C-alpha positions as CSV (number, residue, x, y, z in Angstrom):
1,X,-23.3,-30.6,-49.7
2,X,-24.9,-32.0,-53.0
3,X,-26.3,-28.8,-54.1
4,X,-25.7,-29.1,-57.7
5,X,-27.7,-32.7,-57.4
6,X,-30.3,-31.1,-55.4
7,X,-32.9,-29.9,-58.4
8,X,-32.7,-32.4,-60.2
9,X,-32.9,-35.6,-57.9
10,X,-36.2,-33.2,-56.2
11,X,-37.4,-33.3,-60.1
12,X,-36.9,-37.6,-59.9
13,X,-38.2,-37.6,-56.3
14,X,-41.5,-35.1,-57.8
15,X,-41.8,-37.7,-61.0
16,X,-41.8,-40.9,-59.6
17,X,-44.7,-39.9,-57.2
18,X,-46.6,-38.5,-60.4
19,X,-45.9,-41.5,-62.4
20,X,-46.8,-44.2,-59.9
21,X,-50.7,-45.1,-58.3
22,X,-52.0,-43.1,-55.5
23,X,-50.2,-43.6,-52.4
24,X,-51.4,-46.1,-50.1
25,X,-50.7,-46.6,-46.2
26,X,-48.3,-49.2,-45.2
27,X,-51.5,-51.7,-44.0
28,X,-52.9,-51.8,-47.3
29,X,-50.2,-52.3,-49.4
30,X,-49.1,-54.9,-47.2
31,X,-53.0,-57.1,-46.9
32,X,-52.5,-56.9,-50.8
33,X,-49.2,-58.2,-51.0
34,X,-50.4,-60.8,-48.8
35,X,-53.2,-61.6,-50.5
36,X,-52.0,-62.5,-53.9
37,X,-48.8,-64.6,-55.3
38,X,-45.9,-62.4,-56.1
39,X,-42.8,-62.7,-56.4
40,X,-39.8,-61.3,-54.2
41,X,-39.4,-58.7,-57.3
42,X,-43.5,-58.0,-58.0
43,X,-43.1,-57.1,-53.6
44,X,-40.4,-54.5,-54.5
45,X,-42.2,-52.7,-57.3
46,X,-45.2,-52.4,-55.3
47,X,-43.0,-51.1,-52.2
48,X,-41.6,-48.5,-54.7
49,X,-44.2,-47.4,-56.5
50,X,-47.3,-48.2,-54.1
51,X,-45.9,-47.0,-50.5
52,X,-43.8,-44.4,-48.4
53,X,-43.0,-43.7,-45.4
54,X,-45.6,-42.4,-43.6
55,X,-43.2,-39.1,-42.8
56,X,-43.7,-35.3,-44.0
57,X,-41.4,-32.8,-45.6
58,X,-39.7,-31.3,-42.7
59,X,-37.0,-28.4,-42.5
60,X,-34.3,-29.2,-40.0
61,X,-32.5,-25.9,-40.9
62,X,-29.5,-27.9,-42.0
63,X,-29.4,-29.7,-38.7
64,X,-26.6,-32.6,-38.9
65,X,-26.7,-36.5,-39.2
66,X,-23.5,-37.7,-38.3
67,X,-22.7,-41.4,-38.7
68,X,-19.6,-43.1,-37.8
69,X,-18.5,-46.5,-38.9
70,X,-15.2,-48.7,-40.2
71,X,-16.3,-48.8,-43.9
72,X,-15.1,-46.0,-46.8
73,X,-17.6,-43.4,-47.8
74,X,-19.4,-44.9,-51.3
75,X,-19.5,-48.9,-49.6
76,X,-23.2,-48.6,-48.4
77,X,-24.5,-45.8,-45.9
78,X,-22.5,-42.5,-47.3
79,X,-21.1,-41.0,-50.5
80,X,-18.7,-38.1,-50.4
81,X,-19.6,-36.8,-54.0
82,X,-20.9,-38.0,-57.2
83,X,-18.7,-40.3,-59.7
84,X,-18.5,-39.7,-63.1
85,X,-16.4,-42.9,-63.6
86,X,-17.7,-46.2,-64.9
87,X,-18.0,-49.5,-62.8
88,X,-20.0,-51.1,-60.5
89,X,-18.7,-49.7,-57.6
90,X,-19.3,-46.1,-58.8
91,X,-22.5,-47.0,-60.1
92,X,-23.3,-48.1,-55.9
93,X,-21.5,-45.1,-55.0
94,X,-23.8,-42.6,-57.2
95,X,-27.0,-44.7,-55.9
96,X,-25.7,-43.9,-52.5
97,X,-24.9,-40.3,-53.1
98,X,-28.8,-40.4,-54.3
99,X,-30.6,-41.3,-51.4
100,X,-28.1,-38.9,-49.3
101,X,-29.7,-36.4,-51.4
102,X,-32.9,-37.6,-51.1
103,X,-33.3,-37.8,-47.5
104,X,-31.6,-34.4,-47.1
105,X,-34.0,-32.9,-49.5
106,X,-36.8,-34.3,-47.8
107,X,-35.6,-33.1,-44.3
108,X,-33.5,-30.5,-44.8
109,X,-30.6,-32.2,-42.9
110,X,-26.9,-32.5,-43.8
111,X,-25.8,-36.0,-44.2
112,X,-22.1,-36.7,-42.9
113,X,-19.6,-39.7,-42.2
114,X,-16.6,-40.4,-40.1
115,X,-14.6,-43.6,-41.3
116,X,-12.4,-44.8,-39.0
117,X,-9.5,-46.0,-40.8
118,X,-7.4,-47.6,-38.2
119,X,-8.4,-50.4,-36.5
120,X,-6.6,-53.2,-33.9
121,X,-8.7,-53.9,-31.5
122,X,-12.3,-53.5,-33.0
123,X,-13.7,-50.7,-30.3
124,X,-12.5,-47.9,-32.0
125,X,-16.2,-46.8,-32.5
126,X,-17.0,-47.0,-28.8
127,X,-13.7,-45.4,-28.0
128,X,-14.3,-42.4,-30.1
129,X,-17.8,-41.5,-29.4
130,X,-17.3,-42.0,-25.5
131,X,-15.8,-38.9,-25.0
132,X,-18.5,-37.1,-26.7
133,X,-21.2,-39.1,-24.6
134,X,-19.7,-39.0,-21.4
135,X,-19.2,-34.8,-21.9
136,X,-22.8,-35.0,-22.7
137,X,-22.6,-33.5,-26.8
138,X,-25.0,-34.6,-29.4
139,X,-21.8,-35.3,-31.7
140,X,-22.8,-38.2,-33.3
141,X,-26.6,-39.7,-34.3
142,X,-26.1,-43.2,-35.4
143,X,-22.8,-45.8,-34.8
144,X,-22.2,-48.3,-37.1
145,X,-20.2,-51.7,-35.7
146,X,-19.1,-54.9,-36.4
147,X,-20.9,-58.1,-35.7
148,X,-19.6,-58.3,-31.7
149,X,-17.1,-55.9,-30.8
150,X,-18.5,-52.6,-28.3
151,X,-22.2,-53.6,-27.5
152,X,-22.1,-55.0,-23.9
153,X,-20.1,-51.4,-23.2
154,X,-22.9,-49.6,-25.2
155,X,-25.5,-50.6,-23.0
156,X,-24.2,-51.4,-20.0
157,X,-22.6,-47.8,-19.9
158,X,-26.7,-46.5,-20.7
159,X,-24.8,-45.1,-23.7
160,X,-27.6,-46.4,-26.3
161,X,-31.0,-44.9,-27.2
162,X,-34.0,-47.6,-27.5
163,X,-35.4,-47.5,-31.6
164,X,-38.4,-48.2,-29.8
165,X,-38.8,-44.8,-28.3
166,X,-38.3,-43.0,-32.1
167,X,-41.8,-42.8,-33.1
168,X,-41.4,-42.5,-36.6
169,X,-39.4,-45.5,-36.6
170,X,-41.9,-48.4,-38.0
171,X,-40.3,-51.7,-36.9
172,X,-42.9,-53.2,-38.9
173,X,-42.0,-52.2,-42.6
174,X,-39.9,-54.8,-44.1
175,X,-36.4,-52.9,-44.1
176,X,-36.1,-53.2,-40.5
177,X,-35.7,-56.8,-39.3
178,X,-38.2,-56.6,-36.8
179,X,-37.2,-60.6,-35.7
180,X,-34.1,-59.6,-34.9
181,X,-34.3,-56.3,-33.4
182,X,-36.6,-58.1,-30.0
183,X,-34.5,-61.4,-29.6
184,X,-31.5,-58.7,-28.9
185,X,-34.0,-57.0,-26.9
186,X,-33.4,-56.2,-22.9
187,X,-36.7,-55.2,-21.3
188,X,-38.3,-54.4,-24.3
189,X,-35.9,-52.1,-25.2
190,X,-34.6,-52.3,-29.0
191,X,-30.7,-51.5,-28.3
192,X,-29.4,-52.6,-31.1
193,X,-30.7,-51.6,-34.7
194,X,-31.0,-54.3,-37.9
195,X,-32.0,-53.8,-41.4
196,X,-31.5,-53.1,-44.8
197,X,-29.7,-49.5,-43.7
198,X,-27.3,-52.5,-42.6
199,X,-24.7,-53.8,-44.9
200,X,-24.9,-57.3,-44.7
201,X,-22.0,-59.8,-44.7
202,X,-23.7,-63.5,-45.1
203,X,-22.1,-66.8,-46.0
204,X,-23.6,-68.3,-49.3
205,X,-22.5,-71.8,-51.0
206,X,-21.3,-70.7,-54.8
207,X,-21.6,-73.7,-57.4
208,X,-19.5,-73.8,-60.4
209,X,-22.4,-74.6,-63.1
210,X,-20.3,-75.6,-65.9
211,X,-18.5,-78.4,-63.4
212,X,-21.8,-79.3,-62.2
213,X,-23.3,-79.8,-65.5
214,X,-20.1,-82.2,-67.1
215,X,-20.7,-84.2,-63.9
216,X,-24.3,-84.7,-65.2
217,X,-25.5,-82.4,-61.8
218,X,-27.8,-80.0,-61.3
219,X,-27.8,-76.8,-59.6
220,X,-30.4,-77.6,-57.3
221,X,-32.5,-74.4,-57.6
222,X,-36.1,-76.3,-56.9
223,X,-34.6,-78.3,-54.1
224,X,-34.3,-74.9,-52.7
225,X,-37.5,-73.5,-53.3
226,X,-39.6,-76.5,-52.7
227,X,-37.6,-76.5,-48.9
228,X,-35.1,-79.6,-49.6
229,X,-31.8,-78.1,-49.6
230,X,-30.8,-79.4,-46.1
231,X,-27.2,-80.6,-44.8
232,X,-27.7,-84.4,-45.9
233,X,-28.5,-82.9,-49.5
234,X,-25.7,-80.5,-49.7
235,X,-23.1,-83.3,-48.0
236,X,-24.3,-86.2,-50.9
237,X,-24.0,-83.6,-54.0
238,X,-20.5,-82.6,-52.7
239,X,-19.0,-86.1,-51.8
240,X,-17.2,-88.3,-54.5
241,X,-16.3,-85.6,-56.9
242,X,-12.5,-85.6,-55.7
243,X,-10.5,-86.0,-58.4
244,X,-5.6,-86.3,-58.2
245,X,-4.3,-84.2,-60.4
246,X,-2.1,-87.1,-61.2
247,X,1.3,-86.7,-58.9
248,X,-0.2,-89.0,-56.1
249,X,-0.6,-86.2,-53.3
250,X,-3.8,-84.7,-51.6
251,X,-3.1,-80.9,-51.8
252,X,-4.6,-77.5,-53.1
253,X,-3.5,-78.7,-56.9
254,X,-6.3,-81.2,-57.1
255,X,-10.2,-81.4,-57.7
256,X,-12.4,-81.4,-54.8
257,X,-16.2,-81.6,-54.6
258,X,-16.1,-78.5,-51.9
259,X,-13.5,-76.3,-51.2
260,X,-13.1,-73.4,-49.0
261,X,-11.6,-70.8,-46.4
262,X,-13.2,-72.6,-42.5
263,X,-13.6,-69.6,-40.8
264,X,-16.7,-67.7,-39.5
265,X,-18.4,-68.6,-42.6
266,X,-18.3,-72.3,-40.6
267,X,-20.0,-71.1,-37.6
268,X,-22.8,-69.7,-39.6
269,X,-24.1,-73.0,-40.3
270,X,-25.4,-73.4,-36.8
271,X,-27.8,-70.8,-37.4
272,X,-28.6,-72.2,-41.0
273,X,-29.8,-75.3,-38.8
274,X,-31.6,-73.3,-36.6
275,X,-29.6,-73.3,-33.6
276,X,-28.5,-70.3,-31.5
277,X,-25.7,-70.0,-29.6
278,X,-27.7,-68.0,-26.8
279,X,-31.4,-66.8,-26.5
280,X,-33.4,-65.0,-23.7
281,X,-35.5,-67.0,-21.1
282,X,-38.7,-66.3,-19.6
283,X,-36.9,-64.1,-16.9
284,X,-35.3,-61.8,-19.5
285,X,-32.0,-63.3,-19.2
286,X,-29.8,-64.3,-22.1
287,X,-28.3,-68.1,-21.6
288,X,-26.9,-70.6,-23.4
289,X,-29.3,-72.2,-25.5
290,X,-26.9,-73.9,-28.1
291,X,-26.0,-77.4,-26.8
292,X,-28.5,-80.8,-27.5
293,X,-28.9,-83.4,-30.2
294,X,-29.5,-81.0,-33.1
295,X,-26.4,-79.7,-32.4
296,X,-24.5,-83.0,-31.8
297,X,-25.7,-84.4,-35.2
298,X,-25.3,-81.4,-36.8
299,X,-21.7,-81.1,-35.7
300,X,-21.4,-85.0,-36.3
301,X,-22.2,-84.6,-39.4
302,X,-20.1,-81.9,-40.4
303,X,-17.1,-83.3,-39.2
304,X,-17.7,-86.8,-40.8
305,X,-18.1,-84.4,-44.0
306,X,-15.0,-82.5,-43.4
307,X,-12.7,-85.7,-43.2
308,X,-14.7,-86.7,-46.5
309,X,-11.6,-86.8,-49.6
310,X,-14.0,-84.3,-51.8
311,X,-13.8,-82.0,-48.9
312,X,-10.8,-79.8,-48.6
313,X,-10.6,-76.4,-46.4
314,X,-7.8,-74.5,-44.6
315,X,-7.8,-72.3,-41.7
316,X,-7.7,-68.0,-41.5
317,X,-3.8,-68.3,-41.0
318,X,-3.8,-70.1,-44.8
319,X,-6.4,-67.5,-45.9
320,X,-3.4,-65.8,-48.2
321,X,-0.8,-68.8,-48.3
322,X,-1.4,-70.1,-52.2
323,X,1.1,-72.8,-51.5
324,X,-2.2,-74.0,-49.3
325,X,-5.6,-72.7,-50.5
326,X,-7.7,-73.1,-53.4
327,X,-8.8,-70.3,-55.6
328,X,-12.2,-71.0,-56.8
329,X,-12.1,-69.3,-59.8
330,X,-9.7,-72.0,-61.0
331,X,-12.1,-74.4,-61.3
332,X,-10.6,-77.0,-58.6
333,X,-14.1,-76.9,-56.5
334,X,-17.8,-77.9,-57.5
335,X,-18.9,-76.0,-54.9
336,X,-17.3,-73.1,-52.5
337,X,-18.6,-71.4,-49.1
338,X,-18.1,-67.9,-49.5
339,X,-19.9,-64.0,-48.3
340,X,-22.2,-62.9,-51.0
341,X,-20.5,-60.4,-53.0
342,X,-18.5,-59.5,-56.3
343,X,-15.0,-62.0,-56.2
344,X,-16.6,-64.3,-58.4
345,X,-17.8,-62.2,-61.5
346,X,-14.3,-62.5,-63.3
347,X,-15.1,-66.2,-63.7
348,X,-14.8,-67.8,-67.0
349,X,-17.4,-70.1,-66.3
350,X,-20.9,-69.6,-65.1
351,X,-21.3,-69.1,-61.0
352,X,-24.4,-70.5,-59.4
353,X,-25.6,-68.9,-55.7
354,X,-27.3,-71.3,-53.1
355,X,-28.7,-70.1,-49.5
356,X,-27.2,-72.1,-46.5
357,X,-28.6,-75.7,-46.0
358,X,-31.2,-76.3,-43.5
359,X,-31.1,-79.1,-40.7
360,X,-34.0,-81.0,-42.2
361,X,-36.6,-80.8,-44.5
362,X,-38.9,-80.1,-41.3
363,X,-37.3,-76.9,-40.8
364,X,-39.3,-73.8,-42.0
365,X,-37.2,-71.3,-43.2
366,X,-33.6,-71.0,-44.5
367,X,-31.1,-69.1,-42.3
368,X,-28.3,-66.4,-43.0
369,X,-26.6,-65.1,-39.9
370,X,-25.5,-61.2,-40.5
371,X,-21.1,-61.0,-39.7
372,X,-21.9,-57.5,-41.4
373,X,-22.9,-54.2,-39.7
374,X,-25.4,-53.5,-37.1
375,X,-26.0,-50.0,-35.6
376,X,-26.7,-48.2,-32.2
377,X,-27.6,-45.0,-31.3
378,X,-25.8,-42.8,-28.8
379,X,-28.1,-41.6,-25.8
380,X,-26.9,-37.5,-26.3
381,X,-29.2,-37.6,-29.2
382,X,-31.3,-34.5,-28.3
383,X,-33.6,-34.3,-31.8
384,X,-35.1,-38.3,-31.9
385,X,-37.9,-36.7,-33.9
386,X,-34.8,-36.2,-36.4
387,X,-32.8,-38.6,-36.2
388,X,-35.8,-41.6,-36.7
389,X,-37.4,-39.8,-39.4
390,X,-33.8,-39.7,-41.2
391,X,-33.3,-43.4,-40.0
392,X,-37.0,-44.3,-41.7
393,X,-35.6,-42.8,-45.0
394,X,-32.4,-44.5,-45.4
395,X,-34.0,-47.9,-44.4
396,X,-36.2,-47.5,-47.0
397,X,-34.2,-46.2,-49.9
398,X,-31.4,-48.8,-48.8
399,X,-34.4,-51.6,-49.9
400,X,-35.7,-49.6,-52.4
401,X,-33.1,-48.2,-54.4
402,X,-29.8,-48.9,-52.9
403,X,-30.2,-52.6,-52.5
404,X,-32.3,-53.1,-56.0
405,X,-29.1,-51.1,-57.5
406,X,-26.8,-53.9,-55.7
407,X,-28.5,-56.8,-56.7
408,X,-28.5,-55.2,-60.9
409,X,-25.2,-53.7,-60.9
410,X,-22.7,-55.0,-58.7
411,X,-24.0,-58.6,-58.2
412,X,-24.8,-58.3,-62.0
413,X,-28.2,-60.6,-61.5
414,X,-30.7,-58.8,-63.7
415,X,-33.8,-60.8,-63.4
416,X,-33.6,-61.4,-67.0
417,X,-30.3,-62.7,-67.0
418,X,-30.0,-64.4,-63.7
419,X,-33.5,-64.9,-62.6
420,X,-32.8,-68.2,-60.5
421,X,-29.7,-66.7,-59.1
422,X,-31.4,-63.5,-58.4
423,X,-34.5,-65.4,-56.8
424,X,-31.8,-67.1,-54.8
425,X,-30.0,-63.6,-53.5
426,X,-33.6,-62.3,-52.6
427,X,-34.0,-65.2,-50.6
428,X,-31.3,-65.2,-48.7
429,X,-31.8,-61.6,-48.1
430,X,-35.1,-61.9,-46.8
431,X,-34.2,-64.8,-44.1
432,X,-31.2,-62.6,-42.4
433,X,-30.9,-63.7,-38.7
434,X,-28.5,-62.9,-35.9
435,X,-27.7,-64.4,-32.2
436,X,-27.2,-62.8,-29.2
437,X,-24.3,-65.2,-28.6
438,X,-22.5,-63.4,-31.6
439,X,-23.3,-59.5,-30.1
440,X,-22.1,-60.6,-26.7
441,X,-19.5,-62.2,-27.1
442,X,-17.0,-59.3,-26.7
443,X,-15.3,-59.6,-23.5
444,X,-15.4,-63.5,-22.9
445,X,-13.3,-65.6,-24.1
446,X,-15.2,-68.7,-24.0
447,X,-18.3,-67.1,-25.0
448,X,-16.4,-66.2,-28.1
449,X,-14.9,-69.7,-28.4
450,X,-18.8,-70.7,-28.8
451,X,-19.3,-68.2,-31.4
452,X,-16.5,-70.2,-33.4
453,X,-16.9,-73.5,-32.2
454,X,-17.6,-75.6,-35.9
455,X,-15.1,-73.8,-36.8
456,X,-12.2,-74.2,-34.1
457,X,-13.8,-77.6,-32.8
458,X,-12.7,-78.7,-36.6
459,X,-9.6,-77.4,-36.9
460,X,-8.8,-78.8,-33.5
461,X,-9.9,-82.8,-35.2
462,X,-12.3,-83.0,-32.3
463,X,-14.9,-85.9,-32.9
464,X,-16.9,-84.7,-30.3
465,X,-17.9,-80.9,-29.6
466,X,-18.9,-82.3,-25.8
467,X,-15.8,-82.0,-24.0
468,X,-15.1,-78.6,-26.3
469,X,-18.2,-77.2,-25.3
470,X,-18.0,-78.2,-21.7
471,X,-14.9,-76.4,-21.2
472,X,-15.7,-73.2,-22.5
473,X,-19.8,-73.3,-21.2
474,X,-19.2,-72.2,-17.5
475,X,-17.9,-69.1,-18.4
476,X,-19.9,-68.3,-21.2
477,X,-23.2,-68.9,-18.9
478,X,-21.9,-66.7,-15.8
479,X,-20.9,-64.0,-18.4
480,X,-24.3,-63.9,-19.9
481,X,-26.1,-64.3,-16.5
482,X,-24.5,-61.5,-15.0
483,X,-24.4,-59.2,-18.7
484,X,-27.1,-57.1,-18.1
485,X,-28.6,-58.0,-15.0
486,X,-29.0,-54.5,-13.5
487,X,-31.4,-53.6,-16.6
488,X,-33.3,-56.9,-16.2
């Protein structure tokens, strides 16, 4: 596999070391990145050219890394073969197809993918790689999943490995999500992986610029950066914009100061406002940790918003009706709510990216819960000396190389053409959160129903979340109780 490549990406690999300073050890590029002001861009230049993992040329005699996810070869983790065509996507595919080649050059490993192409009910994964598990044969090395579907059987089953015990795997280098990786802890073990080897799927707010600026607006870039782009901010710039398109009627042919798909991209603004739908107490058990004022006003607020005539949204079941949504590339909406990715480059008018709103200006950090990929490891694994030094690798060329490439080519945000836009992207890369609530909710209903509560609790015209999150609490709290007590 990748032969032909092989020379030549070991000449780039040989190169870039020669070209760049003298390698330093994680700690010490790190104090100096800490020490001085730089920029989310200056950071990735000195994490290419200034650090790398601290793991040695090995020769696994060809031994086999074999991942198995939903997505097709090329999307983030695996390239089939080299394109010669133009495009973005080719041009992410070849960057793919380079760190494959990379890390199998290093290791001497082969790199291989199974897609699964068919899915209804989500645990297609966990179905597939059972059988090998339960017969005991180190088939697959890493498992790719969606946001909630096949955990609790993953671990309850003992059918994970813990990162933790994969020495070479450094929790602490900034393309794993360290965070993360312990509040989905159980007993200090790391079941469940997060970082940038993950393809992300985040909710972002999109701004139409040229809308923005006829309403004598302003993208508000330094709100976000000096910490003021919060829910009362983002509610006042998108009320009173709504605008008839003349025939007397409310509907998707008018002007609206937000518009959007209310879906899961609604439930991420809980953890934009800092509230979790679970956590783990002091006694190691996940419970509900959602319900209280913040999430009372935030909700009231939302909904208050929602009934607002400059807001107009539809549900999943309308996601492809056009006699009911809004296209945003048709310039009906100041502002959309949207995952980061490409369906807005076509636009013949210039497209702003914002991160999520936070609760308050008290609030420290913006928030962008991952609906993308997370991954476990089955417990066959029989080489972990292999598998985490392969899993090092791809983490860091996914930030390095893979993700840089993303940002450039397929987002098209060029620091020198985008550079607010681009600042804005980083930043809502670097704040990716998840909740526990979201990877256990697979197998309770109610649980799930929590998960998607702005989201259904709206659609339902419920004023009050209190009796909606009443009847579905219960449940939820005996499921988490009892989820992993035996590990506990």
């Amino acid at each position: 596999m990748k032969r032909w490549l092989s020379f030549f990406m070991a000449f780039l690999m040989l190169f870039s070391f020669v070209s760049c300073a003298t390698v330093q050890e994680p700690e010490d590029t790190q104090a100096q990145t800490a020490e001085g002001n730089v920029s989310a861009s200056d950071e990735t230049e000195e994490e290419e050219t200034d650090f790398f993992p601290d793991i040695e040329r090995n020769d696994y005699k060809k031994e086999v890394f074999r991942m198995i996810g939903f997505d097709a070869p090329g999307y983030w983790y695996y390239s089939e073969e080299y394109s010669t065509q133009q495009g973005s996507s080719h041009i992410l595919n070849n960057t793919i197809y380079e760190m494959n080649t990379l890390v199998e050059e290093y290791l001497n490993v082969e790199l291989e993918y199974e897609q699964i192409s068919h899915v209804s009910t989500g645990g297609e994964v966990f179905d597939t790689v059972q059988t090998t598990i339960m017969s005991g044969d180190d088939v697959y090395q890493m498992c790719i999943l969606h946001p909630y579907y096949s955990y609790t059987n993953f671990i309850n089953k003992n059918y994970v490995l813990d990162f933790y015990e994969l020495p070479d795997v450094n929790v602490e280098q900034p393309y794993w999500n360290k965070d993360v990786m312990e509040k989905l802890s159980i007993n200090d073990h790391a079941y469940i992986g997060l970082g940038d080897i993950c393809k992300y799927t985040v909710g972002i707010i999109y701004c139409n610029k040229d809308m923005l600026n006829h309403a004598g607006l302003a993208v508000p870039y330094d709100k976000v950066r000096n910490g003021d782009w919060t829910l009362d901010e983002f509610f006042s710039m998108t009320t009173g914009l709504y605008s008839d398109n003349g025939d007397g009627n409310r509907d998707n042919k008018d002007i609206y100061g937000f518009a959007s798909l209310w879906d899961a991209n609604a439930s991420s603004f809980m953890q934009a406002c800092d509230i979790y739908i679970a956590t783990r107490n002091e006694e190691g058990i996940f419970e509900l940790s959602m319900y209280g004022d913040r999430l009372v006003n935030m909700y009231d607020k939302l909904y208050n918003w929602t009934q607002n005539e400059s807001t107009y949204i539809w549900n999943f079941a309308n996601k492809y009706n056009d006699s009911v949504n809004i296209d945003f590339l048709n310039s009906q909406a100041y502002f959309t709510h949207a995952d980061l990715g490409t369906q807005y480059l076509s636009a013949e008018f210039d497209v702003g990216m914002l991160p999520m709103p936070k609760y308050d200006k008290q609030q420290e950090e913006y928030a962008h819960v991952n609906w993308g990929n997370n991954i476990v490891l089955p417990s066959t694994i029989k080489n972990t000396e292999m598998v985490g030094q392969v899993l090092e690798l791809m983490g860091y060329y996914s930030k390095t190389m893979v993700q840089q490439k993303y940002y450039d080519e397929v987002l098209k945000l060029r620091v020198s053409d985008a550079p607010d836009d681009r600042d804005m992207v980083e930043l809502i890369y670097n704040t990716i959160v998840y909740d526990p609530g979201i990877a256990f909710c697979d197998g309770n209903t109610a649980l799930w129903n929590l998960v998607y509560l702005p989201c259904f609790a709206v659609h339902n015209n419920s004023e009050s979340i209190a009796s909606y999150y009443k009847g579905n609490s219960r449940s939820a709290e005996r499921w988490l109780t009892n989820l992993f007590k035996e590990k506990n």
